[in-house]
Short mmCIF file of C-alpha atoms and ligand atoms in Angstrom, two decimals:
data_model
loop_
_atom_site.label_atom_id
_atom_site.label_comp_id
_atom_site.label_asym_id
_atom_site.label_seq_id
_atom_site.Cartn_x
_atom_site.Cartn_y
_atom_site.Cartn_z
CA UNK A 262 -36.88 -59.14 52.50
CA UNK A 263 -37.91 -55.96 50.76
CA UNK A 264 -40.13 -53.26 52.17
CA UNK A 265 -43.00 -51.47 50.49
CA UNK A 266 -44.79 -48.27 51.37
CA UNK A 267 -48.41 -48.20 52.50
CA UNK A 268 -48.93 -45.36 50.00
CA UNK A 269 -46.94 -46.59 47.02
CA UNK A 270 -46.95 -50.31 46.29
CA UNK A 271 -44.52 -49.86 43.43
CA UNK A 272 -41.77 -48.63 45.70
CA UNK A 273 -39.51 -51.33 47.11
CA UNK A 274 -36.55 -50.67 49.36
CA UNK A 275 -34.04 -52.72 51.34
CA UNK A 276 -34.14 -53.04 55.11
CA UNK A 277 -31.21 -50.60 55.36
CA UNK A 278 -32.99 -48.00 53.25
CA UNK A 279 -36.23 -48.40 55.21
CA UNK A 280 -34.39 -47.96 58.51
CA UNK A 281 -32.45 -44.93 57.33
CA UNK A 282 -35.42 -43.19 55.77
CA UNK A 283 -37.89 -43.87 58.57
CA UNK A 284 -40.86 -42.48 56.70
CA UNK A 285 -41.64 -43.58 53.14
CA UNK A 286 -42.34 -41.01 50.41
CA UNK A 287 -45.82 -39.40 50.52
CA UNK A 288 -45.64 -39.92 54.29
CA UNK A 289 -46.40 -43.62 53.84
CA UNK A 290 -45.10 -46.22 56.28
CA UNK A 291 -42.81 -49.08 55.39
CA UNK A 292 -44.17 -52.60 55.79
CA UNK A 293 -42.58 -55.94 54.85
CA UNK A 294 -43.44 -56.93 51.30
CA UNK A 295 -44.61 -60.35 52.56
CA UNK A 296 -45.38 -61.81 55.94
CA UNK A 297 -42.52 -63.95 57.14
CA UNK A 298 -43.27 -67.64 57.80
CA UNK A 299 -41.21 -69.24 60.53
CA UNK A 300 -39.95 -72.73 59.59
CA UNK A 301 -41.11 -75.98 61.25
CA UNK A 302 -37.92 -76.49 63.26
CA UNK A 303 -38.36 -73.04 64.85
CA UNK A 304 -41.79 -74.04 66.17
CA UNK A 305 -40.49 -77.44 67.25
CA UNK A 306 -37.78 -75.74 69.34
CA UNK A 307 -39.67 -72.68 70.53
CA UNK A 308 -40.40 -73.95 74.05
CA UNK A 309 -37.22 -73.30 75.99
CA UNK A 310 -35.68 -71.02 73.38
CA UNK A 311 -33.98 -67.95 74.88
CA UNK A 312 -35.28 -64.47 74.08
CA UNK A 313 -32.08 -63.44 72.20
CA UNK A 314 -32.26 -66.64 70.15
CA UNK A 315 -35.91 -65.92 69.26
CA UNK A 316 -34.87 -62.40 68.27
CA UNK A 317 -32.12 -63.79 66.08
CA UNK A 318 -34.26 -66.46 64.39
CA UNK A 319 -37.19 -64.13 63.75
CA UNK A 320 -35.17 -61.00 63.06
CA UNK A 321 -33.00 -62.58 60.39
CA UNK A 322 -36.11 -63.27 58.32
CA UNK A 323 -36.60 -59.50 58.16
CA UNK A 324 -32.99 -58.43 57.87
CA UNK A 325 -31.89 -61.09 55.39
CA UNK A 326 -28.22 -60.94 54.53
CA UNK A 327 -27.99 -57.17 55.04
CA UNK A 328 -26.37 -57.82 58.42
CA UNK A 329 -24.11 -60.91 58.50
CA UNK A 330 -25.36 -63.70 60.79
CA UNK A 331 -22.57 -63.41 63.34
CA UNK A 332 -23.00 -59.66 63.70
CA UNK A 333 -26.76 -60.03 63.87
CA UNK A 334 -26.60 -62.72 66.55
CA UNK A 335 -24.38 -60.44 68.63
CA UNK A 336 -26.72 -57.49 68.00
CA UNK A 337 -29.75 -59.46 69.26
CA UNK A 338 -27.84 -60.56 72.37
CA UNK A 339 -26.99 -56.92 73.16
CA UNK A 340 -30.54 -55.67 72.54
CA UNK A 341 -32.30 -58.41 74.49
CA UNK A 342 -30.05 -58.53 77.54
CA UNK A 343 -32.94 -58.37 80.03
CA UNK A 344 -35.75 -60.80 80.70
CA UNK A 345 -39.40 -60.43 79.68
CA UNK A 346 -41.04 -62.80 82.12
CA UNK A 347 -44.63 -64.01 81.99
CA UNK A 348 -46.10 -63.69 85.48
CA UNK A 349 -49.32 -65.31 86.65
CA UNK A 350 -51.50 -62.62 88.24
CA UNK A 351 -54.65 -64.67 88.92
CA UNK A 352 -56.34 -67.84 87.68
CA UNK A 353 -55.90 -67.82 83.90
CA UNK A 354 -54.54 -64.26 83.56
CA UNK A 355 -50.85 -63.55 82.95
CA UNK A 356 -48.80 -60.35 82.75
CA UNK A 357 -46.01 -60.16 80.20
CA UNK A 358 -43.61 -57.82 81.99
CA UNK A 359 -41.95 -55.66 79.39
CA UNK A 360 -40.41 -53.24 81.88
CA UNK A 361 -37.19 -54.95 82.90
CA UNK A 362 -35.07 -53.03 80.38
CA UNK A 363 -32.83 -50.05 81.17
CA UNK A 364 -35.56 -47.37 81.06
CA UNK A 365 -38.29 -49.63 82.47
CA UNK A 366 -40.73 -49.45 79.56
CA UNK A 367 -41.39 -51.66 76.53
CA UNK A 368 -40.04 -49.00 74.13
CA UNK A 369 -36.54 -50.14 75.20
CA UNK A 370 -36.88 -53.18 72.94
CA UNK A 371 -37.61 -51.23 69.78
CA UNK A 372 -35.25 -48.35 70.50
CA UNK A 373 -32.30 -50.63 71.27
CA UNK A 374 -32.85 -52.73 68.15
CA UNK A 375 -33.17 -49.71 65.89
CA UNK A 376 -30.08 -48.10 67.44
CA UNK A 377 -27.90 -51.10 66.81
CA UNK A 378 -29.15 -51.63 63.26
CA UNK A 379 -28.45 -47.99 62.43
CA UNK A 380 -25.10 -48.21 64.21
CA UNK A 381 -24.19 -51.27 62.16
CA UNK A 382 -25.07 -49.61 58.85
CA UNK A 383 -23.21 -46.40 59.79
CA UNK A 384 -20.08 -48.27 60.81
CA UNK A 385 -20.02 -50.14 57.50
CA UNK A 386 -19.88 -46.85 55.63
CA UNK A 387 -17.78 -45.00 58.16
CA UNK A 388 -20.54 -42.43 58.42
CA UNK A 389 -21.38 -40.29 61.37
CA UNK A 390 -25.08 -40.22 62.15
CA UNK A 391 -26.67 -37.63 64.41
CA UNK A 392 -30.08 -38.45 65.81
CA UNK A 393 -32.20 -35.46 66.75
CA UNK A 394 -35.15 -36.31 68.94
CA UNK A 395 -37.75 -34.19 70.68
CA UNK A 396 -39.34 -35.80 73.71
CA UNK A 397 -42.04 -35.16 76.25
CA UNK A 398 -40.45 -37.83 78.47
CA UNK A 399 -40.40 -41.55 77.89
CA UNK A 400 -39.56 -41.97 74.24
CA UNK A 401 -36.46 -39.81 74.57
CA UNK A 402 -35.00 -41.85 77.38
CA UNK A 403 -35.56 -45.16 75.60
CA UNK A 404 -34.00 -43.75 72.44
CA UNK A 405 -31.08 -42.17 74.31
CA UNK A 406 -30.37 -45.30 76.25
CA UNK A 407 -30.75 -47.44 73.15
CA UNK A 408 -28.05 -45.47 71.35
CA UNK A 409 -25.76 -45.12 74.36
CA UNK A 410 -22.21 -46.04 73.32
CA UNK A 411 -23.29 -47.15 69.85
CA UNK A 412 -20.24 -46.25 67.68
CA UNK A 413 -20.79 -43.80 64.84
CA UNK A 414 -23.99 -42.35 66.30
CA UNK A 415 -24.57 -39.22 68.40
CA UNK A 416 -27.93 -38.44 69.96
CA UNK A 417 -29.21 -34.97 70.73
CA UNK A 418 -32.37 -34.91 72.82
CA UNK A 419 -34.51 -31.80 73.10
CA UNK A 420 -36.82 -31.74 76.09
CA UNK A 421 -39.01 -29.00 77.58
CA UNK A 422 -37.43 -27.52 80.71
CA UNK A 423 -39.52 -28.12 83.83
CA UNK A 424 -42.14 -30.13 81.93
CA UNK A 425 -40.86 -33.67 82.54
CA UNK A 426 -40.87 -35.60 85.83
CA UNK A 427 -37.74 -35.77 87.98
CA UNK A 428 -37.13 -39.42 87.10
CA UNK A 429 -37.63 -38.70 83.41
CA UNK A 430 -35.22 -35.77 83.52
CA UNK A 431 -32.56 -37.88 85.20
CA UNK A 432 -33.04 -40.57 82.57
CA UNK A 433 -32.54 -37.98 79.83
CA UNK A 434 -29.61 -36.09 81.32
CA UNK A 435 -27.35 -38.65 83.01
CA UNK A 436 -26.31 -40.79 80.06
CA UNK A 437 -23.17 -38.91 79.03
CA UNK A 438 -20.86 -40.19 76.29
CA UNK A 439 -22.56 -39.88 72.89
CA UNK A 440 -25.83 -38.53 74.35
CA UNK A 441 -26.46 -34.80 74.78
CA UNK A 442 -29.56 -33.38 76.44
CA UNK A 443 -30.75 -29.92 75.39
CA UNK A 444 -33.06 -28.35 77.94
CA UNK A 445 -35.30 -26.10 75.93
CA UNK A 446 -36.92 -23.06 77.45
CA UNK A 447 -40.33 -23.94 75.99
CA UNK A 448 -42.92 -26.70 75.71
CA UNK A 449 -42.80 -30.05 73.91
CA UNK A 450 -44.27 -28.61 70.71
CA UNK A 451 -41.41 -26.08 70.60
CA UNK A 452 -38.87 -28.90 70.87
CA UNK A 453 -40.60 -30.72 68.04
CA UNK A 454 -40.67 -27.59 65.88
CA UNK A 455 -36.94 -26.98 66.45
CA UNK A 456 -36.14 -30.53 65.35
CA UNK A 457 -38.33 -30.17 62.29
CA UNK A 458 -36.69 -26.88 61.32
CA UNK A 459 -33.26 -28.48 61.69
CA UNK A 460 -34.23 -31.32 59.35
CA UNK A 461 -35.51 -28.83 56.79
CA UNK A 462 -32.75 -26.22 56.99
CA UNK A 463 -29.55 -27.50 58.47
CA UNK A 464 -27.06 -28.06 55.69
CA UNK A 465 -24.79 -30.85 56.85
CA UNK A 466 -22.52 -30.37 53.81
CA UNK A 467 -22.61 -34.16 53.69
CA UNK A 468 -20.32 -34.36 56.68
CA UNK A 469 -22.93 -35.97 58.86
CA UNK A 470 -26.28 -37.62 58.39
CA UNK A 471 -29.03 -35.98 60.41
CA UNK A 472 -31.81 -38.44 61.16
CA UNK A 473 -34.77 -39.10 63.45
CA UNK A 474 -35.59 -42.11 65.62
CA UNK A 475 -39.27 -41.84 65.01
CA UNK A 476 -41.56 -44.49 66.46
CA UNK A 477 -42.87 -45.41 63.02
CA UNK A 478 -39.44 -46.65 61.95
CA UNK A 479 -39.66 -50.27 60.79
CA UNK A 480 -36.64 -51.14 62.97
CA UNK A 481 -38.65 -50.23 66.04
CA UNK A 482 -41.63 -52.28 64.90
CA UNK A 483 -39.96 -55.60 64.00
CA UNK A 484 -38.40 -56.33 67.43
CA UNK A 485 -41.77 -55.64 69.03
CA UNK A 486 -42.86 -58.99 67.61
CA UNK A 487 -40.11 -60.98 69.37
CA UNK A 488 -41.65 -61.06 72.81
CA UNK A 489 -44.98 -62.45 71.57
CA UNK A 490 -43.14 -65.65 70.59
CA UNK A 491 -41.41 -65.60 73.95
CA UNK A 492 -44.77 -65.23 75.76
CA UNK A 493 -46.24 -68.22 73.92
CA UNK A 494 -43.07 -70.23 74.61
CA UNK A 495 -43.56 -69.54 78.32
CA UNK A 496 -47.29 -70.25 78.50
CA UNK A 497 -46.92 -73.40 76.35
CA UNK A 498 -50.49 -73.18 75.03
CA UNK A 499 -51.83 -72.45 71.60
CA UNK A 500 -55.18 -70.97 72.61
CA UNK A 501 -54.26 -67.76 74.41
CA UNK A 502 -55.71 -64.34 73.82
CA UNK A 503 -53.30 -61.41 74.08
CA UNK A 504 -54.34 -57.92 75.13
CA UNK A 505 -52.15 -54.93 74.30
CA UNK A 506 -52.68 -51.53 75.93
CA UNK A 507 -52.50 -49.36 72.84
CA UNK A 508 -51.81 -45.78 71.85
CA UNK A 509 -50.10 -45.58 68.47
CA UNK A 510 -50.79 -49.32 67.94
CA UNK A 511 -47.15 -50.14 67.18
CA UNK A 512 -46.89 -52.73 69.93
CA UNK A 513 -49.96 -54.64 68.75
CA UNK A 514 -48.79 -54.44 65.13
CA UNK A 515 -45.70 -56.40 66.29
CA UNK A 516 -48.07 -59.06 67.65
CA UNK A 517 -50.01 -59.26 64.41
CA UNK A 518 -46.76 -59.77 62.45
CA UNK A 519 -45.93 -62.65 64.83
CA UNK A 520 -49.36 -64.20 64.36
CA UNK A 521 -49.12 -63.92 60.58
CA UNK A 522 -45.80 -65.77 60.74
CA UNK A 523 -47.59 -68.73 62.32
CA UNK A 524 -47.60 -67.93 66.05
CA UNK A 525 -50.47 -69.86 67.66
CA UNK A 526 -52.66 -67.20 69.31
CA UNK A 527 -56.43 -67.29 69.40
CA UNK A 528 -57.26 -63.60 69.37
CA UNK A 529 -55.93 -60.10 70.11
CA UNK A 530 -57.43 -57.29 72.12
CA UNK A 531 -56.37 -53.65 71.79
CA UNK A 532 -57.29 -51.90 75.03
CA UNK A 533 -57.37 -48.12 74.98
CA UNK A 534 -58.03 -45.36 77.48
CA UNK A 535 -60.59 -42.64 76.68
CA UNK A 536 -58.85 -42.16 73.32
CA UNK A 537 -61.19 -44.58 71.60
CA UNK A 538 -60.63 -43.97 67.88
CA UNK A 539 -60.04 -47.66 67.12
CA UNK A 540 -62.84 -49.09 69.30
CA UNK A 541 -65.16 -46.65 67.49
CA UNK A 542 -63.78 -47.73 64.12
CA UNK A 543 -64.59 -51.37 64.90
CA UNK A 544 -68.05 -50.41 66.07
CA UNK A 545 -68.97 -48.19 63.13
CA UNK A 546 -66.62 -49.24 60.32
CA UNK A 547 -65.59 -45.61 59.91
CA UNK A 548 -62.20 -44.31 60.99
CA UNK A 549 -62.41 -40.83 62.46
CA UNK A 550 -59.25 -39.31 63.93
CA UNK A 551 -59.87 -37.14 66.97
CA UNK A 552 -57.82 -34.75 69.07
CA UNK A 553 -56.26 -36.64 71.96
CA UNK A 554 -57.57 -36.32 75.50
CA UNK A 555 -55.42 -36.50 78.63
CA UNK A 556 -55.63 -39.59 80.83
CA UNK A 557 -53.62 -41.26 83.61
CA UNK A 558 -52.24 -43.75 81.07
CA UNK A 559 -50.69 -40.86 79.20
CA UNK A 560 -48.34 -42.81 76.91
CA UNK A 561 -51.53 -43.91 75.16
CA UNK A 562 -53.10 -40.47 74.75
CA UNK A 563 -53.32 -40.71 70.98
CA UNK A 564 -56.33 -39.70 68.90
CA UNK A 565 -54.95 -40.67 65.50
CA UNK A 566 -52.80 -43.78 65.97
CA UNK A 567 -49.92 -43.76 63.50
CA UNK A 568 -49.83 -47.51 63.02
CA UNK A 569 -53.50 -47.72 62.08
CA UNK A 570 -52.30 -47.22 58.52
CA UNK A 571 -50.18 -50.37 58.73
CA UNK A 572 -52.95 -52.45 60.33
CA UNK A 573 -55.47 -51.20 57.81
CA UNK A 574 -53.16 -52.37 55.05
CA UNK A 575 -52.61 -55.76 56.73
CA UNK A 576 -56.38 -56.27 57.11
CA UNK A 577 -57.16 -55.22 53.54
CA UNK A 578 -58.91 -51.96 54.48
CA UNK A 579 -61.81 -53.92 55.99
CA UNK A 580 -63.07 -53.23 59.50
CA UNK A 581 -64.73 -56.65 59.42
CA UNK A 582 -61.44 -58.47 58.77
CA UNK A 583 -59.74 -56.23 61.35
CA UNK A 584 -62.36 -57.14 63.94
CA UNK A 585 -62.02 -60.88 63.31
CA UNK A 586 -58.47 -60.72 64.66
CA UNK A 587 -58.54 -57.72 67.01
CA UNK A 588 -61.27 -56.66 69.43
CA UNK A 589 -60.90 -53.22 70.92
CA UNK A 590 -62.32 -51.67 74.06
CA UNK A 591 -61.95 -48.30 75.73
CA UNK A 592 -61.72 -47.80 79.52
CA UNK A 593 -62.06 -44.75 81.74
CA UNK A 594 -59.51 -43.50 84.28
CA UNK A 595 -61.90 -44.47 87.08
CA UNK A 596 -62.03 -48.06 85.80
CA UNK A 597 -58.25 -48.05 85.47
CA UNK A 598 -57.69 -46.85 89.04
CA UNK A 599 -60.21 -49.37 90.39
CA UNK A 600 -58.45 -52.19 88.53
CA UNK A 601 -55.09 -51.13 90.00
CA UNK A 602 -56.57 -51.14 93.48
CA UNK A 603 -58.38 -54.46 93.11
CA UNK A 604 -55.39 -56.21 91.60
CA UNK A 605 -53.12 -55.09 94.41
CA UNK A 606 -55.64 -55.77 97.18
CA UNK A 607 -56.65 -59.21 95.96
CA UNK A 608 -53.54 -60.54 94.27
CA UNK A 609 -50.67 -58.39 95.58
CA UNK A 610 -49.73 -57.39 92.03
CA UNK A 611 -48.91 -53.74 91.32
CA UNK A 612 -50.06 -52.59 87.90
CA UNK A 613 -48.99 -49.39 86.20
CA UNK A 614 -51.93 -47.49 84.62
CA UNK A 615 -51.14 -48.84 81.12
CA UNK A 616 -50.96 -52.43 82.31
CA UNK A 617 -54.22 -51.87 84.20
CA UNK A 618 -55.94 -50.90 80.94
CA UNK A 619 -54.48 -54.09 79.46
CA UNK A 620 -55.82 -56.18 82.31
CA UNK A 621 -59.27 -54.62 81.96
CA UNK A 622 -59.20 -55.53 78.27
CA UNK A 623 -58.23 -59.16 78.74
CA UNK A 624 -60.79 -59.68 81.50
CA UNK A 625 -63.54 -58.18 79.40
CA UNK A 626 -62.64 -60.39 76.44
CA UNK A 627 -62.35 -63.60 78.46
CA UNK A 628 -65.28 -63.07 80.84
CA UNK A 629 -66.76 -66.50 81.51
CA UNK A 630 -63.99 -68.38 79.73
CA UNK A 631 -61.15 -70.27 81.36
CA UNK A 632 -58.80 -70.10 78.42
CA UNK A 633 -55.50 -68.34 79.10
CA UNK A 634 -55.19 -64.59 78.69
CA UNK A 635 -52.04 -62.51 78.53
CA UNK A 636 -51.86 -58.74 78.90
CA UNK A 637 -48.75 -56.69 78.19
CA UNK A 638 -47.47 -54.73 81.19
CA UNK A 639 -45.70 -51.96 79.28
CA UNK A 640 -44.11 -49.86 82.06
CA UNK A 641 -42.78 -50.32 85.56
CA UNK A 642 -45.32 -48.97 88.10
CA UNK A 643 -42.73 -46.66 89.65
CA UNK A 644 -42.67 -44.63 86.42
CA UNK A 645 -46.20 -43.53 87.30
CA UNK A 646 -45.57 -43.30 91.02
CA UNK A 647 -48.17 -40.68 91.80
CA UNK A 648 -51.12 -42.51 90.22
CA UNK A 649 -49.96 -45.86 91.59
CA UNK A 650 -49.62 -44.54 95.13
CA UNK A 651 -52.99 -42.81 95.05
CA UNK A 652 -54.78 -45.85 93.60
CA UNK A 653 -53.21 -48.61 95.69
CA UNK A 654 -51.72 -46.92 98.77
CA UNK A 655 -48.50 -48.70 98.08
CA UNK A 656 -45.12 -47.44 96.88
CA UNK A 657 -43.48 -49.74 94.37
CA UNK A 658 -39.77 -50.26 94.85
CA UNK A 659 -37.50 -48.52 92.37
CA UNK A 660 -35.72 -50.94 90.06
CA UNK A 661 -31.91 -50.82 90.11
CA UNK A 662 -31.71 -49.14 86.70
CA UNK A 663 -33.70 -46.14 87.95
CA UNK A 664 -31.98 -45.98 91.32
CA UNK A 665 -28.65 -45.78 89.52
CA UNK A 666 -29.62 -42.79 87.38
CA UNK A 667 -31.28 -40.92 90.27
CA UNK A 668 -27.89 -40.85 91.97
CA UNK A 669 -26.12 -39.33 88.98
CA UNK A 670 -25.61 -35.66 88.24
CA UNK A 671 -27.86 -33.99 85.69
CA UNK A 672 -26.00 -32.65 82.67
CA UNK A 673 -27.91 -30.56 80.17
CA UNK A 674 -27.28 -27.62 77.90
CA UNK A 675 -29.89 -24.92 78.22
CA UNK A 676 -31.11 -23.32 75.03
CA UNK A 677 -33.85 -20.87 74.23
CA UNK A 678 -36.72 -21.69 71.91
CA UNK A 679 -34.70 -20.21 69.06
CA UNK A 680 -33.57 -22.20 66.03
CA UNK A 681 -30.40 -20.11 65.66
CA UNK A 682 -29.11 -21.47 68.98
CA UNK A 683 -29.67 -25.09 67.92
CA UNK A 684 -28.07 -24.42 64.56
CA UNK A 685 -24.98 -22.87 66.15
CA UNK A 686 -24.55 -25.84 68.44
CA UNK A 687 -24.79 -28.28 65.52
CA UNK A 688 -22.35 -26.19 63.46
CA UNK A 689 -19.81 -26.03 66.30
CA UNK A 690 -19.93 -29.75 66.78
CA UNK A 691 -20.24 -31.21 63.35
CA UNK A 692 -19.08 -28.84 60.61
C1 PLP B 819 -45.85 -46.10 74.10
C2 PLP B 819 -46.53 -46.80 75.22
C3 PLP B 819 -47.72 -47.52 75.04
C4 PLP B 819 -48.46 -47.57 73.73
O1 PLP B 819 -47.78 -48.33 72.76
P1 PLP B 819 -48.17 -48.12 71.22
O2 PLP B 819 -47.19 -48.95 70.48
O3 PLP B 819 -48.04 -46.67 70.95
O4 PLP B 819 -49.57 -48.62 71.06
C5 PLP B 819 -48.27 -48.20 76.13
N1 PLP B 819 -47.68 -48.15 77.34
C6 PLP B 819 -46.54 -47.47 77.56
C7 PLP B 819 -45.96 -47.44 78.92
C8 PLP B 819 -45.91 -46.78 76.51
O5 PLP B 819 -44.79 -46.10 76.74
#
């Protein structure tokens, strides 16, 4: 499989090049040159297939022979070493629980897959890769954990001191080994600016490769299609509608890739919070990026979703074609809280605020129908403890993965919001 850029159809690169570059030239995004088509025997065997096997079968269509089959099978087994169960919440509505990974959010899947692909390519060339990542919380922990103990790769996380939750800070600072947390005396934007300056100015003298683990990387997108096959294999129906709580629209793009490969799904719904750029686009046919507004489902506070560019390409730049496959609705925080409360009171199921937006979306789409609906539950409710407690009066139990890191000692290096300090640290370590 080759990859093309959304902004330059003439450019074709290998999977390895697309993963290493992250962003295509002209700030385009890499997309597969063609949609994959899964073969008949895959569909015949899908029911009962394990998640790692699905990852292997689907992933190898994208990776081709760039990673040998045995290595790739092992890679998929390491990435997908936790379950993604489909849980019946009520009547015909199911929750696909994507939060059973090490950092309890769906970004684990993409971050772990990307980490191991990059680790594989580095080890083949005996290169040392250093990932610099600025985080406001969740992405950093998924990336850090994804790269933990991956040979040939170091991760340096920059996070704003005092601006992340206690659980998030523990997740960022207790990994050890090849992960270093820099606690920056500043805000998230300062962390991001420091990383950007390092990419522009730090001369690695070719000793190391400095790279980012940006969410638009194709190696984070591809594995986000795996669990859609797994969901359909569990529901054993070909007429389900799937609702994805969406921010940057990467998760739903994974679903669309799965559908284009032949996955039997009737329709998709992209549910958003008050950041309603895409619902407005489908209503008016005009895409207007907006500044983001803060909500209780804050991982979706995005006013200009980065993967819109990929979806727009997939749907031929037509809002009509887009809308034939994806409906999109926006929900308020009040609706989200009420849905969390109702779902706990009536069905004993604790939603996180993102999953609640997903449930609102699937119920709106399927109102009056008894066909099956699946929403993606993208984070464990305990990651949003405050909102969950206030909305439902219940305290969700901490999963083992989070309990374990809460007990560990925080280790961070404090730096000022000063590029010279970051540069010195990189020089001391790598030159
Ligand atoms: C990132 C994130 C989302 C949004 O996913 P996109 O791929 O950006 O649409 C939803 N829920 C949670 C918990 C997230 O961390």
